[in-house]
C-alpha cells in the first residue's frame, strides 16, 4: 500500500537500533533509551497499532473542531437517514472496521464539501447534500470519506506535518490533563489540515476505494462520477466551492482517472439501484426549510 | 442490458472519444466536443451507445446527459468553457426532474447570515463538545442500516478493491 512508504525509514531505523549492533559492541553510556522508547511509540503508530480507542479519541477531537466551524443541520430525521446509509456502507468494509462506532453528520453550511476524521467520523455539508440527485450519489460521497478513514490518510498527514510530535504526545500522555492539552494542539493541526487538504494521491485512492464500497453496498458505483460531473459543471468562482476546489484535484482529472480504473471491473455493477425517490423526499425536507 | 433502450435525445457534457466498441481498446471513430448533440441508445456497463451526426459509437456514460441542448448556447471545446457547461449540466438535470429548483440562483440570495466553511473559518474553529454529543446521538445500529438497505432492495455484493496506481 502506498501509505506505507513514508513509514519505511522509521521502521528501518528502529530495526537497526534494536538488532544491528551486537549488544557487546554497544557503548552503554551512549545508549539513549529515551530515543528507543520514542521509536517504539512511532513503530506502534507506524504499524497501525494506534489503538482503536486512541484513533477514535483523535477523531472526536477533530470532529468537535469541524462542528465548531459549522454545527449539524438541526433535523434529526435527516441525520438519522445519513447515518443509516453510512452504517450500511461501513458494514461493507471489513468485519473489524464495521464494528467501529461510525458517525455521520450533515453540517449546516452552504459550503460544498465533505470531510472525514479518524476513527469513523464522516461529514457532508448541506451545500453538497443539496447538489446530489440520489442515495447512490450520497453513498459515493460517504464511501469516499469512509475510504479516507480506512486508509488513515488524516493520521498519516498529521504524522507528517507535525513530524510525529503531536501525535506522539496525544498517544503517549498518560495523565488526562496532559492528554487533553495534546489533543487540543492536535485539533489545531487537524483544522489546518482540513484547510490545506490531503495529498492528491490520497484523494484518487479514496475515489477508487469509495466506488468499490458503494458497489459492495449494492449501489450504482458510477453515481460518484455523476457527483464529480456535477462538481465539474459548477462555477469555480462561487465562494462556496473555493475550499473544495483548492483542496482536491480538478474534478475532470478525478473523473478520467476513476473511470479508467473502474472500466471492465465495475462496469457490471452500473445497473445497480440509484435509489433516487427516497433521497429526494429527504432532500425536499431541507430545501423547503 | 444490451437492448431495449429507447433512443433518447442528449448531448455531451465534456469532450469525449467516440469509440467503435464499448472498450478503451476500440478504435476512436470521432472526437466530440462538449455540447455535441447525440442520440443516446443502449447502455452497457459504464458505456453508452450514441449516434452523432450519422456516426454510431460508444462513449463513457458520464460524458453524456439526456435532454436537449439549451437553444443559443455557445459551446467551445476548451476546458475554459466550464461556465457554459455549468449551465448545460444544470439545465439537463433540471430538465430530467432531478433538480427541483435551480441551485445557483436561489443559493446566492439565501446565503446571507449562514456560516461558511472557508479555510480561515476552519483554522479559527473552537471545539464544540455539545455538537459532538449530538453527533453521537444520531448513530445508527447495524440493523437500522440493514433495514434501510432492504427497503430499497440493495443487496450486498462481494467486490474486490481496484488495484493501486492511477
Short mmCIF file of C-alpha atoms in Angstrom, two decimals:
data_model
loop_
_atom_site.label_atom_id
_atom_site.label_comp_id
_atom_site.label_asym_id
_atom_site.label_seq_id
_atom_site.Cartn_x
_atom_site.Cartn_y
_atom_site.Cartn_z
CA UNK A 1 0.00 0.00 0.00
CA UNK A 2 1.30 3.44 -0.90
CA UNK A 3 0.67 4.77 2.60
CA UNK A 4 3.46 2.57 3.92
CA UNK A 5 6.15 4.42 2.04
CA UNK A 6 6.77 7.33 4.46
CA UNK A 7 6.93 4.94 7.38
CA UNK A 8 9.68 2.79 5.99
CA UNK A 9 12.58 4.91 7.32
CA UNK A 10 11.15 4.79 10.83
CA UNK A 11 10.88 1.03 10.68
CA UNK A 12 14.31 0.61 9.17
CA UNK A 13 15.88 2.94 11.73
CA UNK A 14 14.33 1.11 14.62
CA UNK A 15 15.27 -2.28 13.25
CA UNK A 16 18.87 -1.05 13.05
CA UNK A 17 18.82 0.38 16.55
CA UNK A 18 17.45 -2.79 18.04
CA UNK A 19 19.16 -5.51 16.10
CA UNK A 20 22.10 -4.38 14.02
CA UNK A 21 24.91 -3.87 16.54
CA UNK A 22 25.73 -6.91 18.64
CA UNK A 23 24.98 -5.96 22.24
CA UNK A 24 28.59 -6.34 23.39
CA UNK A 25 29.72 -3.70 20.93
CA UNK A 26 27.41 -1.02 22.29
CA UNK A 27 28.75 1.80 24.39
CA UNK A 28 26.12 1.60 27.08
CA UNK A 29 26.73 5.19 28.23
CA UNK A 30 25.66 6.46 24.86
CA UNK A 31 22.65 4.22 24.58
CA UNK A 32 19.71 6.58 24.51
CA UNK A 33 16.85 4.63 25.99
CA UNK A 34 14.52 7.57 25.58
CA UNK A 35 15.10 7.56 21.86
CA UNK A 36 14.40 3.86 21.62
CA UNK A 37 11.24 4.36 23.65
CA UNK A 38 10.13 7.02 21.19
CA UNK A 39 11.00 4.74 18.34
CA UNK A 40 8.78 2.08 19.77
CA UNK A 41 5.88 4.51 20.06
CA UNK A 42 6.45 5.53 16.47
CA UNK A 43 6.61 1.90 15.49
CA UNK A 44 3.30 1.29 17.19
CA UNK A 45 1.85 4.09 15.17
CA UNK A 46 3.63 3.08 12.00
CA UNK A 47 2.34 -0.46 12.12
CA UNK A 48 -1.20 0.70 12.59
CA UNK A 49 -1.21 -0.12 16.27
CA UNK A 50 -2.67 3.17 17.31
CA UNK A 51 -5.32 1.64 19.48
CA UNK A 52 -8.85 1.88 18.24
CA UNK A 53 -9.76 3.90 21.33
CA UNK A 54 -6.97 6.42 20.61
CA UNK A 55 -7.89 6.75 16.99
CA UNK A 56 -11.50 7.42 17.93
CA UNK A 57 -10.38 9.94 20.57
CA UNK A 58 -8.31 11.84 17.98
CA UNK A 59 -11.20 11.68 15.51
CA UNK A 60 -13.62 13.04 18.10
CA UNK A 61 -11.32 15.97 18.77
CA UNK A 62 -11.09 16.80 15.06
CA UNK A 63 -14.85 16.34 14.70
CA UNK A 64 -15.51 18.71 17.59
CA UNK A 65 -13.39 21.26 15.72
CA UNK A 66 -15.30 20.80 12.46
CA UNK A 67 -18.58 21.06 14.38
CA UNK A 68 -17.28 24.25 15.96
CA UNK A 69 -16.85 25.69 12.47
CA UNK A 70 -20.28 24.50 11.28
CA UNK A 71 -22.88 22.80 13.51
CA UNK A 72 -25.12 19.91 12.49
CA UNK A 73 -28.22 20.66 10.47
CA UNK A 74 -30.98 20.71 13.08
CA UNK A 75 -33.04 17.90 11.55
CA UNK A 76 -32.90 14.55 13.37
CA UNK A 77 -34.62 12.64 10.55
CA UNK A 78 -32.05 13.86 8.04
CA UNK A 79 -29.14 13.00 10.34
CA UNK A 80 -30.54 9.53 11.08
CA UNK A 81 -31.07 8.84 7.39
CA UNK A 82 -27.48 9.75 6.55
CA UNK A 83 -26.24 7.64 9.48
CA UNK A 84 -28.17 4.62 8.21
CA UNK A 85 -26.83 4.93 4.69
CA UNK A 86 -23.33 5.40 6.12
CA UNK A 87 -23.67 2.49 8.53
CA UNK A 88 -24.75 0.19 5.71
CA UNK A 89 -21.70 1.31 3.68
CA UNK A 90 -19.32 0.86 6.61
CA UNK A 91 -20.56 -2.68 7.04
CA UNK A 92 -19.11 -3.49 3.63
CA UNK A 93 -15.53 -2.69 4.64
CA UNK A 94 -14.24 -5.38 6.97
CA UNK A 95 -15.65 -7.29 9.89
CA UNK A 96 -13.41 -5.46 12.34
CA UNK A 97 -13.88 -1.96 10.98
CA UNK A 98 -17.61 -2.38 10.58
CA UNK A 99 -17.82 -2.63 14.36
CA UNK A 100 -16.44 0.88 14.81
CA UNK A 101 -18.90 3.48 16.08
CA UNK A 102 -19.31 5.07 12.64
CA UNK A 103 -20.76 8.57 12.98
CA UNK A 104 -22.08 10.63 10.12
CA UNK A 105 -23.21 14.22 10.16
CA UNK A 106 -24.66 16.84 7.80
CA UNK A 107 -23.07 20.23 8.53
CA UNK A 108 -25.16 23.40 8.41
CA UNK A 109 -23.33 25.40 5.78
CA UNK A 110 -23.76 26.36 2.14
CA UNK A 111 -20.15 25.47 1.51
CA UNK A 112 -19.90 22.45 -0.79
CA UNK A 113 -17.60 19.87 0.78
CA UNK A 114 -17.21 16.64 2.75
CA UNK A 115 -14.76 15.66 5.49
CA UNK A 116 -13.50 12.62 7.35
CA UNK A 117 -11.83 12.28 10.74
CA UNK A 118 -10.03 9.25 12.19
CA UNK A 119 -11.91 6.50 13.96
CA UNK A 120 -15.03 6.57 11.79
CA UNK A 121 -16.22 10.18 11.56
CA UNK A 122 -17.69 11.42 8.28
CA UNK A 123 -19.28 14.76 7.41
CA UNK A 124 -21.04 16.15 4.38
CA UNK A 125 -22.13 19.77 4.13
CA UNK A 126 -25.73 20.73 3.43
CA UNK A 127 -24.40 22.59 0.38
CA UNK A 128 -23.11 19.36 -1.13
CA UNK A 129 -26.08 17.27 0.03
CA UNK A 130 -28.44 19.60 -1.83
CA UNK A 131 -26.49 19.14 -5.06
CA UNK A 132 -26.94 15.38 -5.03
CA UNK A 133 -29.65 13.61 -7.00
CA UNK A 134 -29.85 10.15 -5.45
CA UNK A 135 -28.94 7.98 -2.49
CA UNK A 136 -26.31 6.31 -4.70
CA UNK A 137 -24.64 9.72 -5.13
CA UNK A 138 -24.76 10.28 -1.37
CA UNK A 139 -23.32 6.78 -0.91
CA UNK A 140 -20.50 7.65 -3.33
CA UNK A 141 -19.56 10.74 -1.32
CA UNK A 142 -19.81 8.99 2.07
CA UNK A 143 -17.84 5.98 0.78
CA UNK A 144 -15.07 8.30 -0.47
CA UNK A 145 -14.80 9.74 3.05
CA UNK A 146 -15.01 6.27 4.65
CA UNK A 147 -12.03 5.35 2.44
CA UNK A 148 -10.02 8.25 3.92
CA UNK A 149 -10.74 6.80 7.38
CA UNK A 150 -9.85 3.21 6.37
CA UNK A 151 -6.58 4.30 4.77
CA UNK A 152 -5.74 6.53 7.76
CA UNK A 153 -4.99 9.43 5.42
CA UNK A 154 -5.51 12.09 8.09
CA UNK A 155 -3.44 10.30 10.72
CA UNK A 156 -0.62 9.92 8.20
CA UNK A 157 -0.84 13.56 7.15
CA UNK A 158 -0.82 14.74 10.78
CA UNK A 159 2.14 12.49 11.48
CA UNK A 160 4.00 14.10 8.60
CA UNK A 161 3.00 17.73 9.20
CA UNK A 162 3.88 17.62 12.90
CA UNK A 163 6.86 15.31 12.37
CA UNK A 164 5.09 12.83 14.59
CA UNK A 165 5.43 15.10 17.60
CA UNK A 166 1.80 15.99 18.28
CA UNK A 167 0.53 12.52 17.55
CA UNK A 168 3.12 11.04 19.86
CA UNK A 169 2.13 13.40 22.65
CA UNK A 170 -1.54 12.64 22.14
CA UNK A 171 -0.85 8.92 22.10
CA UNK A 172 1.65 8.79 24.93
CA UNK A 173 0.31 11.19 27.55
CA UNK A 174 -0.88 9.23 30.49
CA UNK A 175 -2.40 11.91 32.68
CA UNK A 176 -5.70 13.10 31.33
CA UNK A 177 -4.84 16.80 31.64
CA UNK A 178 -1.72 16.42 29.58
CA UNK A 179 -3.64 14.28 27.18
CA UNK A 180 -6.33 16.91 26.77
CA UNK A 181 -3.73 19.59 26.04
CA UNK A 182 -2.08 17.34 23.47
CA UNK A 183 -5.41 16.60 21.81
CA UNK A 184 -6.23 20.31 21.68
CA UNK A 185 -2.97 21.01 19.89
CA UNK A 186 -3.64 18.12 17.57
CA UNK A 187 -7.04 19.64 16.77
CA UNK A 188 -5.33 22.84 15.68
CA UNK A 189 -3.10 20.85 13.35
CA UNK A 190 -6.16 18.95 12.13
CA UNK A 191 -8.05 22.14 11.28
CA UNK A 192 -5.02 23.38 9.33
CA UNK A 193 -5.02 20.06 7.51
CA UNK A 194 -8.70 20.47 6.56
CA UNK A 195 -7.91 23.95 5.29
CA UNK A 196 -4.89 22.73 3.34
CA UNK A 197 -6.20 19.39 2.08
CA UNK A 198 -4.72 15.92 1.78
CA UNK A 199 -2.22 14.72 -0.79
CA UNK A 200 -3.74 14.40 -4.24
CA UNK A 201 -2.91 10.71 -4.37
CA UNK A 202 -4.94 10.22 -1.19
CA UNK A 203 -7.95 11.74 -2.99
CA UNK A 204 -7.52 9.50 -6.02
CA UNK A 205 -7.15 6.48 -3.74
CA UNK A 206 -10.30 7.42 -1.80
CA UNK A 207 -12.17 7.66 -5.11
CA UNK A 208 -11.06 4.15 -6.11
CA UNK A 209 -11.82 2.62 -2.71
CA UNK A 210 -15.08 4.54 -2.39
CA UNK A 211 -16.66 3.27 -5.59
CA UNK A 212 -15.92 -0.32 -4.55
CA UNK A 213 -17.56 0.20 -1.15
CA UNK A 214 -20.62 1.68 -2.89
CA UNK A 215 -20.77 -1.25 -5.32
CA UNK A 216 -20.49 -3.70 -2.41
CA UNK A 217 -23.41 -1.98 -0.71
CA UNK A 218 -25.49 -2.61 -3.82
CA UNK A 219 -25.49 0.94 -5.24
CA UNK A 220 -24.56 2.00 -8.76
CA UNK A 221 -20.89 2.89 -8.20
CA UNK A 222 -20.96 5.27 -11.17
CA UNK A 223 -23.02 7.66 -9.07
CA UNK A 224 -19.77 9.08 -7.65
CA UNK A 225 -18.81 10.00 -11.21
CA UNK A 226 -22.15 11.78 -11.54
CA UNK A 227 -21.27 13.80 -8.45
CA UNK A 228 -17.90 14.70 -9.98
CA UNK A 229 -19.65 15.72 -13.21
CA UNK A 230 -21.94 17.99 -11.20
CA UNK A 231 -19.00 19.50 -9.30
CA UNK A 232 -17.07 19.99 -12.52
CA UNK A 233 -20.00 21.85 -14.03
CA UNK A 234 -20.26 24.42 -11.24
CA UNK A 235 -18.89 27.91 -11.46
CA UNK A 236 -15.48 27.78 -9.74
CA UNK A 237 -15.83 31.47 -8.90
CA UNK A 238 -18.62 30.55 -6.45
CA UNK A 239 -17.17 31.15 -2.98
CA UNK A 240 -18.94 28.10 -1.59
CA UNK A 241 -16.75 25.91 -3.76
CA UNK A 242 -13.41 27.60 -3.12
CA UNK A 243 -12.17 25.34 -0.33
CA UNK A 244 -13.20 22.10 -2.01
CA UNK A 245 -11.62 23.10 -5.30
CA UNK A 246 -8.39 24.22 -3.61
CA UNK A 247 -8.08 21.01 -1.58
CA UNK A 248 -8.96 18.45 -4.27
CA UNK A 249 -7.54 17.60 -7.68
CA UNK A 250 -9.61 19.00 -10.60
CA UNK A 251 -12.89 17.07 -10.90
CA UNK A 252 -12.21 16.40 -14.59
CA UNK A 253 -8.92 14.71 -13.73
CA UNK A 254 -10.58 12.68 -10.96
CA UNK A 255 -13.28 11.60 -13.40
CA UNK A 256 -10.85 10.48 -16.06
CA UNK A 257 -8.66 8.51 -13.65
CA UNK A 258 -11.53 6.94 -11.76
CA UNK A 259 -13.35 5.94 -14.92
CA UNK A 260 -10.21 4.26 -16.29
CA UNK A 261 -9.68 2.39 -13.01
CA UNK A 262 -13.30 1.17 -12.97
CA UNK A 263 -13.60 0.20 -16.62
CA UNK A 264 -14.01 -3.55 -17.06
CA UNK A 265 -14.05 -4.13 -13.29
CA UNK A 266 -17.09 -2.26 -12.01
CA UNK A 267 -19.00 -1.88 -15.27
CA UNK A 268 -21.18 -4.84 -14.38
CA UNK A 269 -22.46 -3.03 -11.27
CA UNK A 270 -23.51 0.06 -13.22
CA UNK A 271 -27.11 -1.15 -13.35
CA UNK A 272 -27.41 -1.42 -9.55
CA UNK A 273 -30.02 0.88 -7.96
CA UNK A 274 -29.65 4.66 -7.69
CA UNK A 275 -32.41 4.96 -5.07
CA UNK A 276 -33.49 8.45 -6.10
CA UNK A 277 -37.04 8.71 -4.73
CA UNK A 278 -36.28 8.13 -1.08
CA UNK A 279 -33.33 10.50 -1.29
CA UNK A 280 -35.26 13.28 -2.99
CA UNK A 281 -38.02 13.10 -0.36
CA UNK A 282 -35.40 13.69 2.33
CA UNK A 283 -33.74 16.42 0.31
CA UNK A 284 -37.06 18.21 -0.07
CA UNK A 285 -37.23 18.47 3.72
CA UNK A 286 -34.18 20.68 3.94
CA UNK A 287 -34.82 22.56 0.72
CA UNK A 288 -38.24 23.65 1.93
CA UNK A 289 -36.95 24.86 5.29
CA UNK B 1 -28.73 -4.85 -20.74
CA UNK B 2 -27.69 -4.67 -24.33
CA UNK B 3 -31.06 -3.90 -25.88
CA UNK B 4 -34.45 -2.45 -25.21
CA UNK B 5 -33.32 1.15 -24.78
CA UNK B 6 -35.43 3.80 -26.37
CA UNK B 7 -33.45 6.35 -28.32
CA UNK B 8 -33.22 9.49 -26.18
CA UNK B 9 -32.01 12.91 -27.25
CA UNK B 10 -28.96 14.04 -25.32
CA UNK B 11 -25.63 15.80 -25.61
CA UNK B 12 -22.04 15.53 -24.46
CA UNK B 13 -21.18 17.39 -21.25
CA UNK B 14 -17.45 17.18 -21.88
CA UNK B 15 -15.04 16.27 -24.62
CA UNK B 16 -15.25 12.58 -25.43
CA UNK B 17 -13.84 9.99 -27.76
CA UNK B 18 -16.46 8.15 -29.76
CA UNK B 19 -15.29 4.52 -29.99
CA UNK B 20 -16.34 1.76 -32.36
CA UNK B 21 -16.99 -0.67 -29.49
CA UNK B 22 -17.58 -0.37 -25.72
CA UNK B 23 -13.90 -0.72 -24.84
CA UNK B 24 -10.92 1.59 -24.42
CA UNK B 25 -9.09 -0.73 -26.80
CA UNK B 26 -11.58 0.05 -29.57
CA UNK B 27 -10.82 2.40 -32.45
CA UNK B 28 -11.68 6.09 -31.98
CA UNK B 29 -14.32 6.96 -34.56
CA UNK B 30 -14.53 10.66 -33.79
CA UNK B 31 -13.58 13.20 -31.16
CA UNK B 32 -16.57 15.01 -29.71
CA UNK B 33 -16.57 18.48 -28.22
CA UNK B 34 -18.70 19.38 -25.17
CA UNK B 35 -22.26 20.25 -26.06
CA UNK B 36 -22.44 17.97 -29.13
CA UNK B 37 -25.99 16.74 -29.70
CA UNK B 38 -26.27 12.96 -29.68
CA UNK B 39 -29.00 10.33 -29.70
CA UNK B 40 -28.47 8.11 -26.65
CA UNK B 41 -29.09 4.41 -27.16
CA UNK B 42 -28.08 1.21 -25.38
CA UNK B 43 -26.14 1.20 -22.15
CA UNK B 44 -23.59 -1.47 -21.38
CA UNK B 45 -21.85 -1.14 -18.04
CA UNK B 46 -20.09 2.23 -17.98
CA UNK B 47 -20.59 2.69 -21.73
CA UNK B 48 -23.39 4.39 -23.64
CA UNK B 49 -24.07 3.89 -27.30
CA UNK B 50 -24.70 7.15 -29.14
CA UNK B 51 -25.39 8.33 -32.65
CA UNK B 52 -23.75 11.62 -33.57
CA UNK B 53 -24.37 13.14 -36.98
CA UNK B 54 -24.90 9.71 -38.50
CA UNK B 55 -21.88 8.14 -36.82
CA UNK B 56 -22.58 5.39 -34.32
CA UNK B 57 -20.26 4.54 -31.44
CA UNK B 58 -19.71 4.36 -27.70
CA UNK B 59 -18.75 6.93 -25.06
CA UNK B 60 -18.46 6.62 -21.29
CA UNK B 61 -21.81 7.17 -19.57
CA UNK B 62 -20.56 10.14 -17.56
CA UNK B 63 -19.68 12.00 -20.75
CA UNK B 64 -23.30 12.39 -21.90
CA UNK B 65 -26.57 13.59 -20.44
CA UNK B 66 -30.13 13.04 -21.58
CA UNK B 67 -32.07 16.15 -22.53
CA UNK B 68 -31.98 18.90 -25.10
CA UNK B 69 -29.17 21.32 -25.58
CA UNK B 70 -30.49 24.71 -24.49
CA UNK B 71 -31.07 26.99 -27.51
CA UNK B 72 -28.49 29.61 -28.46
CA UNK B 73 -25.88 28.16 -26.16
CA UNK B 74 -22.38 28.88 -27.35
CA UNK B 75 -20.11 25.98 -26.59
CA UNK B 76 -16.39 25.96 -27.10
CA UNK B 77 -14.24 22.89 -26.97
CA UNK B 78 -11.70 24.19 -24.49
CA UNK B 79 -11.71 23.36 -20.82
CA UNK B 80 -12.25 27.05 -20.07
CA UNK B 81 -15.84 26.57 -21.16
CA UNK B 82 -16.65 25.47 -17.64
CA UNK B 83 -19.07 28.33 -17.05
CA UNK B 84 -21.08 27.49 -20.15
CA UNK B 85 -21.03 23.82 -19.26
CA UNK B 86 -22.24 24.69 -15.81
CA UNK B 87 -25.48 25.89 -17.36
CA UNK B 88 -25.63 22.83 -19.56
CA UNK B 89 -25.31 20.35 -16.77
CA UNK B 90 -27.69 22.21 -14.51
CA UNK B 91 -30.27 22.55 -17.23
CA UNK B 92 -30.05 18.94 -18.27
CA UNK B 93 -30.56 17.80 -14.71
CA UNK B 94 -33.46 20.12 -14.05
CA UNK B 95 -35.00 19.06 -17.35
CA UNK B 96 -34.95 15.46 -16.21
CA UNK B 97 -36.68 16.41 -12.99
CA UNK B 98 -33.69 15.77 -10.76
CA UNK B 99 -33.30 19.34 -9.69
CA UNK B 100 -36.43 20.69 -8.13
CA UNK B 101 -35.04 24.19 -8.17
CA UNK B 102 -32.06 25.92 -9.59
CA UNK B 103 -29.32 25.88 -7.05
CA UNK B 104 -27.12 28.64 -8.34
CA UNK B 105 -29.83 31.28 -8.48
CA UNK B 106 -31.58 30.60 -5.18
CA UNK B 107 -28.46 29.90 -3.16
CA UNK B 108 -26.74 33.23 -3.59
CA UNK B 109 -29.70 35.04 -2.10
CA UNK B 110 -30.22 32.50 0.67
CA UNK B 111 -26.67 32.52 1.99
CA UNK B 112 -26.92 35.72 4.00
CA UNK B 113 -26.34 35.04 7.66
CA UNK B 114 -25.31 31.43 7.27
CA UNK B 115 -21.84 30.47 8.28
CA UNK B 116 -19.48 29.27 5.63
CA UNK B 117 -16.64 26.86 5.95
CA UNK B 118 -13.64 28.61 4.48
CA UNK B 119 -10.01 27.79 5.24
CA UNK B 120 -9.88 30.72 7.63
CA UNK B 121 -13.02 29.68 9.46
CA UNK B 122 -11.70 26.14 9.86
CA UNK B 123 -8.41 27.35 11.29
CA UNK B 124 -10.19 29.64 13.74
CA UNK B 125 -12.67 26.96 14.87
CA UNK B 126 -13.15 26.19 18.54
CA UNK B 127 -14.17 22.70 19.61
CA UNK B 128 -17.91 22.30 20.19
CA UNK B 129 -18.39 19.37 22.64
CA UNK B 130 -22.19 19.75 22.71
CA UNK B 131 -22.37 19.28 18.94
CA UNK B 132 -20.12 16.24 19.23
CA UNK B 133 -22.60 14.70 21.68
CA UNK B 134 -25.42 15.46 19.26
CA UNK B 135 -23.45 13.75 16.50
CA UNK B 136 -23.12 10.64 18.68
CA UNK B 137 -26.83 10.63 19.45
CA UNK B 138 -27.75 10.09 15.78
CA UNK B 139 -25.59 6.98 15.28
CA UNK B 140 -27.38 4.12 13.51
CA UNK B 141 -27.18 0.49 14.55
CA UNK B 142 -26.14 -2.23 12.13
CA UNK B 143 -29.73 -3.42 11.96
CA UNK B 144 -31.02 0.04 11.12
CA UNK B 145 -28.53 0.20 8.26
CA UNK B 146 -29.56 -3.22 7.01
CA UNK B 147 -33.25 -2.35 7.20
CA UNK B 148 -32.72 0.80 5.15
CA UNK B 149 -30.86 -1.25 2.54
CA UNK B 150 -33.52 -3.94 2.44
CA UNK B 151 -36.29 -1.37 1.91
CA UNK B 152 -34.57 -0.24 -1.29
CA UNK B 153 -33.71 -3.82 -2.29
CA UNK B 154 -30.00 -3.11 -2.02
CA UNK B 155 -28.03 -6.34 -1.91
CA UNK B 156 -24.51 -6.65 -0.56
CA UNK B 157 -22.02 -7.88 -3.16
CA UNK B 158 -18.55 -9.24 -2.96
CA UNK B 159 -16.37 -6.84 -4.98
CA UNK B 160 -12.57 -6.69 -4.95
CA UNK B 161 -10.78 -3.42 -4.34
CA UNK B 162 -9.32 -1.92 -7.51
CA UNK B 163 -5.57 -2.23 -7.89
CA UNK B 164 -3.34 0.68 -6.91
CA UNK B 165 -1.81 3.12 -9.34
CA UNK B 166 -3.84 5.55 -11.29
#
